[in-house]
mmCIF file of C-alpha atoms in Angstrom:
data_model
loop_
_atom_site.group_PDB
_atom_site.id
_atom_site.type_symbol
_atom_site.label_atom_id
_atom_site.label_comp_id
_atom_site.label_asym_id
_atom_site.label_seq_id
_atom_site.Cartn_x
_atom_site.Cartn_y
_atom_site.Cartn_z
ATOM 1 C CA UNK A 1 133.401 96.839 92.761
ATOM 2 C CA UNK A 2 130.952 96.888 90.104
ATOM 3 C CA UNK A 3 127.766 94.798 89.718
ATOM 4 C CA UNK A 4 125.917 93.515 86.472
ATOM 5 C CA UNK A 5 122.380 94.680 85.979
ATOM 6 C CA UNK A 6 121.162 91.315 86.268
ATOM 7 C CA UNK A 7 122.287 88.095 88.372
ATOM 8 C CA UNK A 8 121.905 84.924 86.777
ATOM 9 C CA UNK A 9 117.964 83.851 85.851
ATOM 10 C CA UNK A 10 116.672 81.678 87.725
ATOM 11 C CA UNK A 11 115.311 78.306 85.791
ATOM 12 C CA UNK A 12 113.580 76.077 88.576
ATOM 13 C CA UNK A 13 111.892 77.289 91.946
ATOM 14 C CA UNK A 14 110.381 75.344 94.409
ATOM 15 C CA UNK A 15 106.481 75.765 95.011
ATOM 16 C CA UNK A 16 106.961 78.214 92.369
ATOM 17 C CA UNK A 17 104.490 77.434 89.050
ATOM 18 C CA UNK A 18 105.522 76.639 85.515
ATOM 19 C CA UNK A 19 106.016 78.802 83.514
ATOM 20 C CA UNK A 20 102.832 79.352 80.161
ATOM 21 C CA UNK A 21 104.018 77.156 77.506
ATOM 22 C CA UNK A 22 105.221 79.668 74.669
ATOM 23 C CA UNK A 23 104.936 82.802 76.933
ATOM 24 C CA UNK A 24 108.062 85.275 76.984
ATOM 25 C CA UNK A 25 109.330 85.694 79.935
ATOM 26 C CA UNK A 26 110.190 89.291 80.598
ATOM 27 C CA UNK A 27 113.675 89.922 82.398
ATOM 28 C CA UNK A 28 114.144 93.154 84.558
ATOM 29 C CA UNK A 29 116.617 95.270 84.436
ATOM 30 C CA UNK A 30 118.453 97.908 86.417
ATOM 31 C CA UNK A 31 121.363 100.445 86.468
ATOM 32 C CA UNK A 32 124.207 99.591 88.829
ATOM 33 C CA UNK A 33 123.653 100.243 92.020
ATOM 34 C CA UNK A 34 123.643 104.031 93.704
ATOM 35 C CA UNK A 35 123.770 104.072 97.529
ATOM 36 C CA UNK A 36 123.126 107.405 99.904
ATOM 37 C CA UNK A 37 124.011 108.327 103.064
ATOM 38 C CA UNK A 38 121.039 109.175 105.628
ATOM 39 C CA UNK A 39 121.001 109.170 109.425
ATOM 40 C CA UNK A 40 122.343 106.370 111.438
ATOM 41 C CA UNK A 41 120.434 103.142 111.041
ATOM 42 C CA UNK A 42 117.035 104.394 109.484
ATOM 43 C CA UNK A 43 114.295 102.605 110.638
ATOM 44 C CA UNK A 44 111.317 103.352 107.799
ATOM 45 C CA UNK A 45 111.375 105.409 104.389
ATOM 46 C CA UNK A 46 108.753 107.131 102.444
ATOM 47 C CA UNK A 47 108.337 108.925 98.493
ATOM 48 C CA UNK A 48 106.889 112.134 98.007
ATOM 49 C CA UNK A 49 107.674 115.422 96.182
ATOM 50 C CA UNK A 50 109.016 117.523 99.019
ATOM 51 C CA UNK A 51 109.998 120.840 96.950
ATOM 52 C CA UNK A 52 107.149 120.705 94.272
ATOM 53 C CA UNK A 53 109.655 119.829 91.333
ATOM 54 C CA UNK A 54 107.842 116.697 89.829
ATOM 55 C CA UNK A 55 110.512 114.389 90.918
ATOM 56 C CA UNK A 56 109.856 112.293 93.825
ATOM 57 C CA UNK A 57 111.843 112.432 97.018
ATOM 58 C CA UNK A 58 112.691 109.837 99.635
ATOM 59 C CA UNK A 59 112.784 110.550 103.289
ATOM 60 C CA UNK A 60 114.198 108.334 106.536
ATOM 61 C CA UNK A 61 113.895 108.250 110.071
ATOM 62 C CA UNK A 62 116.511 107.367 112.703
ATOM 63 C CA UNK A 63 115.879 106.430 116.065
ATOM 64 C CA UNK A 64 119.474 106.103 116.751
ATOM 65 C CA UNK A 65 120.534 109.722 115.515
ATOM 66 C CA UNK A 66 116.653 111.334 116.364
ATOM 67 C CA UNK A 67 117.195 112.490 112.552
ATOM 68 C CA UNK A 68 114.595 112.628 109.691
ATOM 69 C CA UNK A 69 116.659 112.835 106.513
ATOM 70 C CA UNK A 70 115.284 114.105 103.198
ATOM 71 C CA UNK A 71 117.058 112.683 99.975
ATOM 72 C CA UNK A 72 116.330 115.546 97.475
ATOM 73 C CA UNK A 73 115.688 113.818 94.000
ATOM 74 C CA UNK A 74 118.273 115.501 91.220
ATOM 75 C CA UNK A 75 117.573 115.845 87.631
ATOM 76 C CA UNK A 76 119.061 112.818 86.790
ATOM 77 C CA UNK A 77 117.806 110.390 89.238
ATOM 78 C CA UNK A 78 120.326 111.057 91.623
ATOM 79 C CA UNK A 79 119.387 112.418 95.403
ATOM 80 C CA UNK A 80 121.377 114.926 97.390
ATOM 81 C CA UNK A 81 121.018 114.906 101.233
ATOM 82 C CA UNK A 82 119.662 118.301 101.686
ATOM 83 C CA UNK A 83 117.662 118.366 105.244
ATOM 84 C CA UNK A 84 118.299 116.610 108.114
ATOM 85 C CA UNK A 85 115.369 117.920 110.610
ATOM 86 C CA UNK A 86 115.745 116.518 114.633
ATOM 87 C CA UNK A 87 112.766 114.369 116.031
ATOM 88 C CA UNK A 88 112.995 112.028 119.352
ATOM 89 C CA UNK A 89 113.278 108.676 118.764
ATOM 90 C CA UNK A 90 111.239 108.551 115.444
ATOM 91 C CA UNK A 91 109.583 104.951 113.941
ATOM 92 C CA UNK A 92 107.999 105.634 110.902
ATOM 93 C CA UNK A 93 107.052 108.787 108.576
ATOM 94 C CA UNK A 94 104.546 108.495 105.918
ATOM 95 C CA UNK A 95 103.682 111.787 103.407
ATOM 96 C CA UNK A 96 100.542 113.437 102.507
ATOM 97 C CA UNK A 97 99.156 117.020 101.416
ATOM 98 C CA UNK A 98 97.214 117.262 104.666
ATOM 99 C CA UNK A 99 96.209 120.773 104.297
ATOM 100 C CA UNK A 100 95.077 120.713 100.631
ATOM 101 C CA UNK A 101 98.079 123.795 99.795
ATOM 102 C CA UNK A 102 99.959 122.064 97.249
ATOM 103 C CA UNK A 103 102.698 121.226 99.607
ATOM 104 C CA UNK A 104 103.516 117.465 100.605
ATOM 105 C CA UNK A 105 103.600 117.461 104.723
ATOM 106 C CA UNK A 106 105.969 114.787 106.735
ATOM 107 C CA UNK A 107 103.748 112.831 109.219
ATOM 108 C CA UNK A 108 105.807 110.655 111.917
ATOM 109 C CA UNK A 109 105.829 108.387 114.294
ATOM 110 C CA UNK A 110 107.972 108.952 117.862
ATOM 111 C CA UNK A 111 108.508 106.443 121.005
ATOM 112 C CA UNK A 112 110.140 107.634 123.869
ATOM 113 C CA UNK A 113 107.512 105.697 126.073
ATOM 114 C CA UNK A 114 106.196 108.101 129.137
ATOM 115 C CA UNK A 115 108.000 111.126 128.161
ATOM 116 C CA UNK A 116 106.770 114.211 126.139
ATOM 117 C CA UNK A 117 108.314 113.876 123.413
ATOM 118 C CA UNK A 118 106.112 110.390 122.530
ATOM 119 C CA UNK A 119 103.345 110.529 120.199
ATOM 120 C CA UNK A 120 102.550 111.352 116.434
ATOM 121 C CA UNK A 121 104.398 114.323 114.793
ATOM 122 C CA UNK A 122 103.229 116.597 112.007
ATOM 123 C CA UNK A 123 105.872 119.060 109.897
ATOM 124 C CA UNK A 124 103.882 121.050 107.555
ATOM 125 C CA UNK A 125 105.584 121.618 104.080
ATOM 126 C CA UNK A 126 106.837 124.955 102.644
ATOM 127 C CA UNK A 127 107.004 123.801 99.407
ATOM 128 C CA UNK A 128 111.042 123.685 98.819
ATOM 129 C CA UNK A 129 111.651 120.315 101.165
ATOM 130 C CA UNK A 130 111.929 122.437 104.621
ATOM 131 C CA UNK A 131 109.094 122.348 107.314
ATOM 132 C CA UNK A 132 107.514 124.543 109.691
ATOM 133 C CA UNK A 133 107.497 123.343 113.205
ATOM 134 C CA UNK A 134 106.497 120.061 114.691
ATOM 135 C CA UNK A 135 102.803 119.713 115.752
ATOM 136 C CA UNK A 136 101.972 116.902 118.386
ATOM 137 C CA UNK A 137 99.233 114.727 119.023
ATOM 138 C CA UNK A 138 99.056 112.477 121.610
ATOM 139 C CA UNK A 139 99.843 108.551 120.680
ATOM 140 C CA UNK A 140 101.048 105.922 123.281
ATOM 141 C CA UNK A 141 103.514 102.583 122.256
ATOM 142 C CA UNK A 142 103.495 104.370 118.494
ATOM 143 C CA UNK A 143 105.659 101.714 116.539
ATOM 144 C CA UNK A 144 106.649 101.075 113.267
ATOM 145 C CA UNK A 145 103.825 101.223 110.746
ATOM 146 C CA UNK A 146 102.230 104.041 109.464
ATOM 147 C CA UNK A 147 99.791 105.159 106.196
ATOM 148 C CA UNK A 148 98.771 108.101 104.674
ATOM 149 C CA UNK A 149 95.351 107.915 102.951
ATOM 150 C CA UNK A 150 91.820 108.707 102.744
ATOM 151 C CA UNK A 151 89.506 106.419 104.912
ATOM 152 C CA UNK A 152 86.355 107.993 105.611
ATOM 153 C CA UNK A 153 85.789 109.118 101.793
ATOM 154 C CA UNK A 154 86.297 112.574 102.124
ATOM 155 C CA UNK A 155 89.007 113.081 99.705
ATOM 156 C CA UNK A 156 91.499 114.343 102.520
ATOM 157 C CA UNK A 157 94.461 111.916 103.530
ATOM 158 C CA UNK A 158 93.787 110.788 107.117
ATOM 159 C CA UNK A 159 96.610 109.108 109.372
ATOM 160 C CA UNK A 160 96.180 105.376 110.605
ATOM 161 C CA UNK A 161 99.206 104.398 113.037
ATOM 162 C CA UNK A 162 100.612 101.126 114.686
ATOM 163 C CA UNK A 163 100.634 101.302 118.687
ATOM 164 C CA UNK A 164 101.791 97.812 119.284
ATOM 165 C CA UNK A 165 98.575 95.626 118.946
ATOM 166 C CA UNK A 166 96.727 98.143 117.815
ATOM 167 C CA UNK A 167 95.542 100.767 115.065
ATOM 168 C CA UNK A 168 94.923 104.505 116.030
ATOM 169 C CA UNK A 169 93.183 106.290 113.538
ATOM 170 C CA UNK A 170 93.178 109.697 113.070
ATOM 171 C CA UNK A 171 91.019 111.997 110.850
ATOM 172 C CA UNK A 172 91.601 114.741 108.942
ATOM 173 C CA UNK A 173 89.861 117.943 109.828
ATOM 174 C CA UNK A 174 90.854 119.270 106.147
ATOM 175 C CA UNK A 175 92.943 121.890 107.505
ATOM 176 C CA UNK A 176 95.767 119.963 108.074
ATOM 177 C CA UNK A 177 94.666 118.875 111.717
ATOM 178 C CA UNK A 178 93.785 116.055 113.100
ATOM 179 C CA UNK A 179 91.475 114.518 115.047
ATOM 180 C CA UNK A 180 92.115 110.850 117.158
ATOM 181 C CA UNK A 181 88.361 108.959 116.727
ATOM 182 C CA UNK A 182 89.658 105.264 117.519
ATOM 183 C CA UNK A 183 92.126 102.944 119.135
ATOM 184 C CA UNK A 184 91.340 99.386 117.670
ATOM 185 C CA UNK A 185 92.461 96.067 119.552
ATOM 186 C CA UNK A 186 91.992 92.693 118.955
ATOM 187 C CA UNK A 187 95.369 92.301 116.624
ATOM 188 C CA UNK A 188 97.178 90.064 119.420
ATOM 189 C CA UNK A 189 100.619 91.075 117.619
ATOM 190 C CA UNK A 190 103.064 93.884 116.628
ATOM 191 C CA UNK A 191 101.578 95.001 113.504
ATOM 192 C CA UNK A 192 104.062 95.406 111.014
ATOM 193 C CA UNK A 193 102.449 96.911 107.868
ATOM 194 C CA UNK A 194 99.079 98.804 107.015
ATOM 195 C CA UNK A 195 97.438 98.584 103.986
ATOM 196 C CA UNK A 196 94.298 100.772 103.435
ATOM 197 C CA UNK A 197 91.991 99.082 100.550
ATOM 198 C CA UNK A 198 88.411 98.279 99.977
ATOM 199 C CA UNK A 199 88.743 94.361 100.012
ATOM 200 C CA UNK A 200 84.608 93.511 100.135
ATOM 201 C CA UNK A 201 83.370 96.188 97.678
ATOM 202 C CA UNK A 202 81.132 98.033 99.554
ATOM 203 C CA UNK A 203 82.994 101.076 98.976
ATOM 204 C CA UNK A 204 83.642 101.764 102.487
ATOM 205 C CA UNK A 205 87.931 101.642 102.851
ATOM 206 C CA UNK A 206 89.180 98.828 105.160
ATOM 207 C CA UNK A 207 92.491 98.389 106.964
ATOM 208 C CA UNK A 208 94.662 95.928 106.592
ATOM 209 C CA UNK A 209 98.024 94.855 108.943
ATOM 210 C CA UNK A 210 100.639 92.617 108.551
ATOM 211 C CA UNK A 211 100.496 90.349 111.805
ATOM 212 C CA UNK A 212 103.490 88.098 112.026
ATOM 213 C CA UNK A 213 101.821 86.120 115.257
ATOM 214 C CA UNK A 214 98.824 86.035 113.843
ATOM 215 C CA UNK A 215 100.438 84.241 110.862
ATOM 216 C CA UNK A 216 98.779 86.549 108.052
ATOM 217 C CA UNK A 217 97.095 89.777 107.695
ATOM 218 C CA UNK A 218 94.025 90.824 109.992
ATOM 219 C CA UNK A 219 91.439 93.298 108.302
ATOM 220 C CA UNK A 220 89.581 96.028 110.342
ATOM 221 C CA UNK A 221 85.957 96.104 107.871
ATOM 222 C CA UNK A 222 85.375 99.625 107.478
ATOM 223 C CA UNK A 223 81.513 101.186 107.982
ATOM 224 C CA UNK A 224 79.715 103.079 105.227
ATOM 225 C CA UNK A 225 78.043 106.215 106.917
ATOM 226 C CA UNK A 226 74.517 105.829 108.314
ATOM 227 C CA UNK A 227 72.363 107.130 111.538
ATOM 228 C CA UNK A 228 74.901 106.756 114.346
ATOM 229 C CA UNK A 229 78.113 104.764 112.640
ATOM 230 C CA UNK A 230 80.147 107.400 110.744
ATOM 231 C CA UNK A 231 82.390 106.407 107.805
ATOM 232 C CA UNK A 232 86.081 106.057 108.896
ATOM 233 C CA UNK A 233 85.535 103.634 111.461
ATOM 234 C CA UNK A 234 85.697 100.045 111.678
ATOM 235 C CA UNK A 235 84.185 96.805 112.768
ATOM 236 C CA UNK A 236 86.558 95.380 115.914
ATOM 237 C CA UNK A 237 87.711 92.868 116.851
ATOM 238 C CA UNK A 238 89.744 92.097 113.201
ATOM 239 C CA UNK A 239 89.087 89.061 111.335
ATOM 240 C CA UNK A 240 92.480 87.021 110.787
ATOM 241 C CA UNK A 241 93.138 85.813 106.773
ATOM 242 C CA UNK A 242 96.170 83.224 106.791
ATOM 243 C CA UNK A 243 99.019 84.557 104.942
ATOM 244 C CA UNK A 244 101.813 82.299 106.311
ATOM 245 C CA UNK A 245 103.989 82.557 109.096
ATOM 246 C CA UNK A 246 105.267 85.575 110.530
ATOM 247 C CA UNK A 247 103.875 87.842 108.239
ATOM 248 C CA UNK A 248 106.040 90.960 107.972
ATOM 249 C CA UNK A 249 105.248 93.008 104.922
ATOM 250 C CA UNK A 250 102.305 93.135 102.505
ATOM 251 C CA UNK A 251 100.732 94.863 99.723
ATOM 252 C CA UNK A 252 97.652 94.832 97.550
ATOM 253 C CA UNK A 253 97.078 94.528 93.824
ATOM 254 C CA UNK A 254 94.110 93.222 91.153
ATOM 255 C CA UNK A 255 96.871 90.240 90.384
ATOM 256 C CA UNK A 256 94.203 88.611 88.188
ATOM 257 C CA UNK A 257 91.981 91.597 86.546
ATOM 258 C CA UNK A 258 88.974 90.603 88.296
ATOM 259 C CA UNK A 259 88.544 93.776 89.969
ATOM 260 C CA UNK A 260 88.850 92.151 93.081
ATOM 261 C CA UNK A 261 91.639 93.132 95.776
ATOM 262 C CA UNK A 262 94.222 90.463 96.136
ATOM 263 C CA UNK A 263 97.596 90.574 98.315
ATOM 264 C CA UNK A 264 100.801 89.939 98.522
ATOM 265 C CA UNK A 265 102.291 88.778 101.754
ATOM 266 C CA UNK A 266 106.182 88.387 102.630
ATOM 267 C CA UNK A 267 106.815 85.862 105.546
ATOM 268 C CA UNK A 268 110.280 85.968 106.978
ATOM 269 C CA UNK A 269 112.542 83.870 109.624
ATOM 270 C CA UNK A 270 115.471 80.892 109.066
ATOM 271 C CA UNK A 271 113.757 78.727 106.143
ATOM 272 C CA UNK A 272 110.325 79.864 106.585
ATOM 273 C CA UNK A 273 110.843 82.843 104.045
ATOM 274 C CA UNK A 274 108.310 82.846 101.502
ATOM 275 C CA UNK A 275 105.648 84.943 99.527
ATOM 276 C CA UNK A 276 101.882 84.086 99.890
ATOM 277 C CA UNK A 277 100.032 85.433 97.364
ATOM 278 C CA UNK A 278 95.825 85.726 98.333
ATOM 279 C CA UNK A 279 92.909 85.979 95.551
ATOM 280 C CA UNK A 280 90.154 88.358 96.920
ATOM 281 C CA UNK A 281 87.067 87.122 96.126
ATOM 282 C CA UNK A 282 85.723 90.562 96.388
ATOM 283 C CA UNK A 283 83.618 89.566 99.757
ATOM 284 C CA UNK A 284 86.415 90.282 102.319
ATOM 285 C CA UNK A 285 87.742 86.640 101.783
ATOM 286 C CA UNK A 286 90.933 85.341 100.046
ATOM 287 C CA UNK A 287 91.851 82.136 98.535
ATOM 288 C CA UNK A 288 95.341 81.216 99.601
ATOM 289 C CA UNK A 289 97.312 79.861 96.973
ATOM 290 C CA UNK A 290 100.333 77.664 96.938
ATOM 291 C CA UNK A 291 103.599 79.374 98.409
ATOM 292 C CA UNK A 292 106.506 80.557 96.675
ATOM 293 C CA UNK A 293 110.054 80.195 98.297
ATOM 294 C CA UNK A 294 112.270 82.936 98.813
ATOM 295 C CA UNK A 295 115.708 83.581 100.370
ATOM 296 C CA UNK A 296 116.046 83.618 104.284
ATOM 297 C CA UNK A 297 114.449 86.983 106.499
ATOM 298 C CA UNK A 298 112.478 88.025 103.703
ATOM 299 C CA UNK A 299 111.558 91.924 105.300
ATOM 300 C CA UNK A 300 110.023 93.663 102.375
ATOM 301 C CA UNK A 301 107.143 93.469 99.214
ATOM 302 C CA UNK A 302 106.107 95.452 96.680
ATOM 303 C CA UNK A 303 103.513 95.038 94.242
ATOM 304 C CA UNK A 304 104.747 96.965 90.411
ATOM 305 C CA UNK A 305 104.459 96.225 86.419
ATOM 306 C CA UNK A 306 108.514 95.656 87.048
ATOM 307 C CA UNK A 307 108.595 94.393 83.315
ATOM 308 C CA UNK A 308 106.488 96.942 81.544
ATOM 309 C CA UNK A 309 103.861 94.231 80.114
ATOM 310 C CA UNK A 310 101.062 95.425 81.511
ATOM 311 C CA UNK A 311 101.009 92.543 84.092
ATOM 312 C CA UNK A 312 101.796 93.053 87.749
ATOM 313 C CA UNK A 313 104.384 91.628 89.398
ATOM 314 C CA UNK A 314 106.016 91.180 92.881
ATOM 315 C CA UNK A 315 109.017 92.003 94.227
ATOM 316 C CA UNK A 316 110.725 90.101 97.511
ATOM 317 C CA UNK A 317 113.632 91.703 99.535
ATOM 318 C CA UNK A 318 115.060 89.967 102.300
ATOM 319 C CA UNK A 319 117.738 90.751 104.808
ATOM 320 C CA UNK A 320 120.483 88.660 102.963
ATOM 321 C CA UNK A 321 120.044 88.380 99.769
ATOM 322 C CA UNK A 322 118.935 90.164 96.277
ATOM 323 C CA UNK A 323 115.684 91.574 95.314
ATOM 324 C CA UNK A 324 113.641 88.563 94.110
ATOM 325 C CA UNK A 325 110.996 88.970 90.811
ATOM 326 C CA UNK A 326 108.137 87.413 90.240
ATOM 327 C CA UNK A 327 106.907 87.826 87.138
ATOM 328 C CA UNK A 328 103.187 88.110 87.086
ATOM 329 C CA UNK A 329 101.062 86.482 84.021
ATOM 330 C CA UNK A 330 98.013 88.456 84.561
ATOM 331 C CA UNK A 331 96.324 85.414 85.944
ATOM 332 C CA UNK A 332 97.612 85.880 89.083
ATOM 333 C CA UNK A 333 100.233 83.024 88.466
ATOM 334 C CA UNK A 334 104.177 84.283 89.318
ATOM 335 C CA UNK A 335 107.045 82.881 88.150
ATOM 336 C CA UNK A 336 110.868 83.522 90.109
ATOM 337 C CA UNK A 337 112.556 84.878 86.897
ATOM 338 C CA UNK A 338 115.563 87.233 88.370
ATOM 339 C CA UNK A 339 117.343 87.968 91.216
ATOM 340 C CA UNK A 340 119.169 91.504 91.425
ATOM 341 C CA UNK A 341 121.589 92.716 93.688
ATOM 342 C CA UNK A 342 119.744 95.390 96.010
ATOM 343 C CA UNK A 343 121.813 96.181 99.217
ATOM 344 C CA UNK A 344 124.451 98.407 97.950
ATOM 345 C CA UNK A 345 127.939 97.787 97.362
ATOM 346 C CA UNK A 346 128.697 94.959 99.944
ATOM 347 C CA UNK A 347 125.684 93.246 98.782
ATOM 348 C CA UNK A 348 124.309 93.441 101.767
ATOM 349 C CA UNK A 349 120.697 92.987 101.554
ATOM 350 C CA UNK A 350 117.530 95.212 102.403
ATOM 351 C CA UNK A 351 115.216 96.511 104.671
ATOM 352 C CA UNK A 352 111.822 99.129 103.955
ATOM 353 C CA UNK A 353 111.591 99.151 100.162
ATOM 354 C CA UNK A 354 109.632 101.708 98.066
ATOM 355 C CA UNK A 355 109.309 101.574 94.444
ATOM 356 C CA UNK A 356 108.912 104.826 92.300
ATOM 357 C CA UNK A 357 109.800 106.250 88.641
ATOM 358 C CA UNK A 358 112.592 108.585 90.189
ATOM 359 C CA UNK A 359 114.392 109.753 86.753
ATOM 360 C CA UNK A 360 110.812 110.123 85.166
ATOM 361 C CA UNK A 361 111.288 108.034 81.961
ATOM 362 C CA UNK A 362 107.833 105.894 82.600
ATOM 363 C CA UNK A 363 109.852 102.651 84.399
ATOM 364 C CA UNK A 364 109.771 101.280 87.813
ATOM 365 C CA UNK A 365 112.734 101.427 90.213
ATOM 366 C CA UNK A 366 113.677 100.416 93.526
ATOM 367 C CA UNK A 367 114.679 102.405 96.770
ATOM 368 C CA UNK A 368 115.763 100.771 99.428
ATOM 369 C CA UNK A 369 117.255 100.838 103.307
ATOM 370 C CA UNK A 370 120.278 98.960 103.256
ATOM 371 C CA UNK A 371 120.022 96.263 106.062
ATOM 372 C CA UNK A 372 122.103 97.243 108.657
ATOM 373 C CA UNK A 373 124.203 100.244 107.526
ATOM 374 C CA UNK A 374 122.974 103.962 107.139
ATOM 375 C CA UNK A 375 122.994 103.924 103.578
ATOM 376 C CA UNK A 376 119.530 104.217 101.028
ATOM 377 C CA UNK A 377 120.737 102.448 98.069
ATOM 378 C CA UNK A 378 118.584 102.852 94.707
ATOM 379 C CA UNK A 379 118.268 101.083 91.279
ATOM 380 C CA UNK A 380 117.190 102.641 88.512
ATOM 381 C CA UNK A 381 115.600 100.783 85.906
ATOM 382 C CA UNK A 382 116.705 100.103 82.428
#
């Protein structure tokens, strides 16, 4: 069965805002669907280029099959299943260069609560997408959220990780090792997403996580270096910004060219669903502003320039339905313009969604985990 590129547009929204009088609205498009198989049930997904070709890669953990799978990117677009690598019940990978050689490295997550396989892995890359052997650190309850990036200002890509409640950060020693510094608290929910972003300007990184029982996102202030506080830590306990209820994915963007951090902030369950969108003010507050509806179990975000104006945009996925597009007008105003099939070819919906130019040709397109099967399906754009 074949899909068209584009379901039908969408002309009224609820909560959603009018569109500019005499403003174009820009339609996405996308190639028909291609789906992959990975491991069974894959739990998170992450982009990098594993083999140093200049094509981004996607990889996927299964806690089911205790398989990470790499999807090898192909000239065209396309991805070949070229490594599966074993790992204990993983949660989450994220990739960085962690040792400064060149090579992308595969940093994951494991449970396996009391055992000795728990904690947070490290494969070092070779280069050509395969890995030396695992290196552990210790890491209790690690669940399913994980980042990548630089938070004490270094320039080297240090590892912040979900334990339940709370955020263990780890620093990079610049030699691809790391070093544990801090187990935060205070979150009073499963955190479900990490964001790393300076959201009060002080040029010190903060961290950011999805809280669905705290009903928004709750932001860890990061410290500038001085005599006795060393940069990548943070102020605890976390201050709470509302972001709707049950608060499962978000992502930051300058929606209004301010300069300012704002976010984007999927809320899921039965007719709850919606997208909160937040203005930083560029103090570590936000200015909520009026919800827009989505479909039912909304369980991922992404934050792109999906319709090459120059203007970001948002992207919803939920559970049962098609990617949703909001069209951004560079005022930080969205309008509900398309829906597009996302889930593969039962049009199933998604889960974990990363967005990427995989064939190279300067446009934004979609990967996704296809909600409830063991299939990555991905849309190329037009």
């Amino acid at each position: 069965m074949t899909f068209p590129s584009i379901r039908t547009k969408v002309s009224s929204v609820s909560n959603a805002p009018e569109a500019l009088e005499g403003r174009t609205l820009f339609a996405v498009a996308f190639q028909p669907i291609a789906d992959y198989g990975v491991s069974k049930h894959p739990e998170w997904m992450a982009v990098g280029d594993m083999n140093n070709d200049g094509r981004p890669d996607i990889v996927t953990v299964s806690q089911v099959k205790d398989r990470i799978s790499l999807l090898a990117n192909q000239v065209d677009g396309s991805f070949l299943n070229t490594t599966n690598r074993d790992l204990s019940n993983p949660r989450s990978v994220a990739i960085a260069d962690l040792d400064g050689d060149g090579n992308q490295d595969l940093i994951a997550t494991n449970g396996g609560k009391g055992t000795s396989q728990e904690g947070l892995s490290i494969f070092m890359g070779n280069g050509d997408g395969t890995f030396q052997d695992r290196v552990r650190y210790d890491l209790d309850n690690a669940s399913r959220a994980i980042v990548a990036q630089d938070v004490n200002g270094d320039g080297k890509p240090d590892v912040v990780v979900a334990a339940n409640e709370k955020l263990a950060v780890f620093l990079n020693n610049g030699d691809g090792t790391l070093m544990r510094i801090a187990k935060y608290k205070g979150f009073n929910s499963r955190i479900a997403e990490i964001i790393v972003a300076d959201v009060n300007n002080d040029s010190a990184p903060d961290l950011l996580a999805a809280t669905p029982k705290q009903s928004g996102v709750s932001i860890l202030f990061g410290n500038l270096a001085s005599p006795g506080v060393p940069a990548g830590t943070f102020n605890s306990p976390p201050v709470v910004v509302f972001g709707g209820r049950d608060a499962v994915a978000a992502q930051a963007g300058d929606f209004n060219g301010d300069g300012n951090v704002d976010l984007a902030v999927a809320n899921s369950g039965f007719r709850v669903s919606g997208l909160n969108v937040l203005i930083g003010h560029g103090d570590g507050t936000f200015e909520p502003r009026n919800p827009y509806k989505t479909d039912d179990f909304s369980e991922t975000v992404q934050v792109a320039d999906f319709t090459g104006d120059g203007k970001l945009d948002i992207m919803v996925g939920s559970a049962v339905g098609p990617y949703q597009f909001f069209t951004g007008d560079g005022t930080a105003n969205f309008t509900l313009t398309d829906e597009v099939v996302g889930g593969g070819s039962k049009q199933r919906g998604v889960d974990r969604t990363v967005a990427a130019d995989f064939n190279l040709d300067g446009k934004v397109d979609l990967a996704s985990i296809v909600f409830g099967r063991s299939r990555v399906a991905v849309r190329l754009s037009v």
